[in-house]
Coordinates of C-alpha atoms and ligand atoms in Angstrom, one line a residue:
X1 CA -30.8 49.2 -17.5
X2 CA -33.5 51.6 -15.6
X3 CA -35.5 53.8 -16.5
X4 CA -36.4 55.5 -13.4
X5 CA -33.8 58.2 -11.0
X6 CA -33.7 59.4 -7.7
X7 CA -34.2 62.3 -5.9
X8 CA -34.2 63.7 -2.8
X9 CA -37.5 62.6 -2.0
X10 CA -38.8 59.2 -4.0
X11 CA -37.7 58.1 -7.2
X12 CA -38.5 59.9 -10.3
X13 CA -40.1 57.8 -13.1
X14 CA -41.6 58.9 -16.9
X15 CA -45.3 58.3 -17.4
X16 CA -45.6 55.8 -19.9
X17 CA -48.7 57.6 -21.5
X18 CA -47.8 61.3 -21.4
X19 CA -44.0 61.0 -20.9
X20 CA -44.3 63.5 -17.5
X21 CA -41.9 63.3 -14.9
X22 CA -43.7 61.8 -11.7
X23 CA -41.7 61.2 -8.4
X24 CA -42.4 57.8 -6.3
X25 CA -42.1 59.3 -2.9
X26 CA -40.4 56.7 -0.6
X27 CA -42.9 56.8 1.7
X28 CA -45.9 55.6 -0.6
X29 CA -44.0 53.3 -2.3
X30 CA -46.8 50.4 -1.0
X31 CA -49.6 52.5 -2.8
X32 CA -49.9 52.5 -6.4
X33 CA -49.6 56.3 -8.1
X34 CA -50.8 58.4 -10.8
X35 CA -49.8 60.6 -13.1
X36 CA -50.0 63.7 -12.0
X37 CA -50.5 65.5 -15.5
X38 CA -52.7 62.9 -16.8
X39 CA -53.7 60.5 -14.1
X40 CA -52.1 57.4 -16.1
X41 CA -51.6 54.5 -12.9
X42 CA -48.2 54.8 -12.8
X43 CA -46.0 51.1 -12.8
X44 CA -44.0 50.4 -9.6
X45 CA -40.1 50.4 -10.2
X46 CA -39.4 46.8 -11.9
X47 CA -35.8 48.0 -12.5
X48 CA -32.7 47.8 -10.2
X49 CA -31.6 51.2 -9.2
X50 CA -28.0 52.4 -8.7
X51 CA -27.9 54.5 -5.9
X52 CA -25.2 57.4 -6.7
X53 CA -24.6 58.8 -3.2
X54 CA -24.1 57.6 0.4
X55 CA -27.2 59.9 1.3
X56 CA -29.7 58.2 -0.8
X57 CA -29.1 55.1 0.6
X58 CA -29.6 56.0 4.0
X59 CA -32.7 58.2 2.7
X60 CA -34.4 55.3 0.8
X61 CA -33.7 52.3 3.5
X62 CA -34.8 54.5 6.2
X63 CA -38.3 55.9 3.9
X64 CA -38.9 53.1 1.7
X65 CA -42.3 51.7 3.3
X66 CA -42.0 48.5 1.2
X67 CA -38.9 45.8 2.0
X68 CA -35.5 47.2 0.1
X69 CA -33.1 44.4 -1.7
X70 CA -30.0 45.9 -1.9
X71 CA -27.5 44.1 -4.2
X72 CA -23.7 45.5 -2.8
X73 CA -21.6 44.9 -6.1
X74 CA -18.0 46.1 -7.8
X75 CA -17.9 46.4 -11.6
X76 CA -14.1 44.5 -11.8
X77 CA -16.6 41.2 -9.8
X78 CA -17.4 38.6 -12.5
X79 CA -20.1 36.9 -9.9
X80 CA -21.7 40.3 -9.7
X81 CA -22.1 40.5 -13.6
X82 CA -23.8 37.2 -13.5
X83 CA -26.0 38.1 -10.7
X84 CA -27.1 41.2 -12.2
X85 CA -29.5 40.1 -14.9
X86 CA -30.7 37.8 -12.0
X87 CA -31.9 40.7 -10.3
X88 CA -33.4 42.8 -13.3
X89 CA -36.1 39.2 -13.3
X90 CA -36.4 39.6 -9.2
X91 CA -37.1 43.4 -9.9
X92 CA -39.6 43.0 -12.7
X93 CA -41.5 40.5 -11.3
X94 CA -41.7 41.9 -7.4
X95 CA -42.2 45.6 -8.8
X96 CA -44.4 47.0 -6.0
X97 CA -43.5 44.1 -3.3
X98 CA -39.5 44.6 -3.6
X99 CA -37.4 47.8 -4.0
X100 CA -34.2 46.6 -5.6
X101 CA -31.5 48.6 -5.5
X102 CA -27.4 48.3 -6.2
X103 CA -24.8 49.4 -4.5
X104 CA -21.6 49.7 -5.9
X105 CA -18.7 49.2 -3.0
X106 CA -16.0 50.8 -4.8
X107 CA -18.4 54.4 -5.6
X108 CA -19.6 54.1 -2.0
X109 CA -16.9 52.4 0.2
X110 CA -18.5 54.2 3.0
X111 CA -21.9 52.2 2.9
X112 CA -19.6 49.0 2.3
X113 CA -17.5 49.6 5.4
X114 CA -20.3 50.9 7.6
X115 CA -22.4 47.5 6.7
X116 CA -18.8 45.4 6.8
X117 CA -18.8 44.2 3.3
X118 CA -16.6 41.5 2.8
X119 CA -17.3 39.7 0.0
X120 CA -19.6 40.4 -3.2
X121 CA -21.5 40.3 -4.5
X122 CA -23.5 40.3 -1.4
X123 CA -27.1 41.1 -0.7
X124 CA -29.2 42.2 2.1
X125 CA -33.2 42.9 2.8
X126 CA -33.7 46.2 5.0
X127 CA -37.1 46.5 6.6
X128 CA -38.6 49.5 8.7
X129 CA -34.6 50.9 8.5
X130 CA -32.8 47.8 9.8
X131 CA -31.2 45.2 7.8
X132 CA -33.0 41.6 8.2
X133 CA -31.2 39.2 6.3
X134 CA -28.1 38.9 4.2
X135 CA -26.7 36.3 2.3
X136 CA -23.6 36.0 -0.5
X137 CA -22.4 34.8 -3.7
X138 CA -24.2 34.2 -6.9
X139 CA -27.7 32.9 -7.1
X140 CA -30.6 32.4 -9.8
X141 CA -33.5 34.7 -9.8
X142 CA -36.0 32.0 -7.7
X143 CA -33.1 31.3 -4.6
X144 CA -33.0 35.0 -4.6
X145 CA -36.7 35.6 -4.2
X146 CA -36.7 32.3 -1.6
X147 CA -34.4 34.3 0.0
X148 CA -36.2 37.8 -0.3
X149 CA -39.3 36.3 0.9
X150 CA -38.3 34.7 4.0
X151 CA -36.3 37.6 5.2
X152 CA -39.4 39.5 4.8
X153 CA -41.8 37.0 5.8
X154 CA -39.2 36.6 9.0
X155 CA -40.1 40.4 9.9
X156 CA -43.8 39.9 9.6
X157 CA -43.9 36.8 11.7
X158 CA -42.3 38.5 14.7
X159 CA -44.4 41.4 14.5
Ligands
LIG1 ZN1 -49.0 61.1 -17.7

């Protein structure tokens, strides 16, 4: 379930006060937002997001200015179905830290050739526009975050 869409340009959430449309842009995704109407702090995305097109990946991994989880999945994959509400926790609890986002491999077999997708489910951390860490299979919420955090804490180090 998610509440929030994309765009071209950021991902378009609902105020929860004044029901407004508001667009994340990807690139202040680290800051927190307001409503535009009625200047309600807007919450960080604590939802997977299915990303429809081929261009909105590329879009959000190269924009995003926060580390993207992206969960590559199929919906005939039983793993994947358990996975998933394994990563709606990791989403609602690193809203703001983590952009989670889900790739389906049979939608976008492009994105799952170009990135060599053997096996899923299978997830990956992209940082600055690269990928940093992978890993597949099934996993609770907490190895997921373990895994999350020291693909991103990876990045940070070498810088
Ligand atoms: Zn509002």
């Amino acid at each position: 379930m998610s509440t929030s869409d994309l765009d071209d340009r950021g991902i378009v959430t609902i105020c929860p006060s004044c029901r407004q449309k508001n667009r994340l842009a990807y690139e202040h995704l680290h800051t927190a937002s307001r409503c535009a109407k009625c200047k309600t702090a807007l919450p960080a995305p604590s939802a997977p997001i299915e990303v429809p097109k081929a261009a909105d990946f590329d879009r959000i991994v190269a924009s995003s200015t926060i580390p993207v989880v992206v969960d590559f999945w199929a919906p005939w994959c039983g793993p994947c179905r358990m996975v998933a509400p394994e990563l709606d926790k990791v989403a609602a609890r690193q809203a703001g830290r983590f952009l989670v986002i889900k790739v389906n491999t049979d939608a976008l077999a492009e994105i799952g050739d170009r990135f060599q997708i053997r096996s899923i489910p299978t997830m990956a951390v992209f940082n600055g526009g690269r990928e940093v860490a992978r890993t597949m299979g099934a996993r609770p919420a907490a190895d997921i975050e373990t895994f999350i955090e020291n693909a991103a804490g990876a990045v940070h180090g070498r810088g």
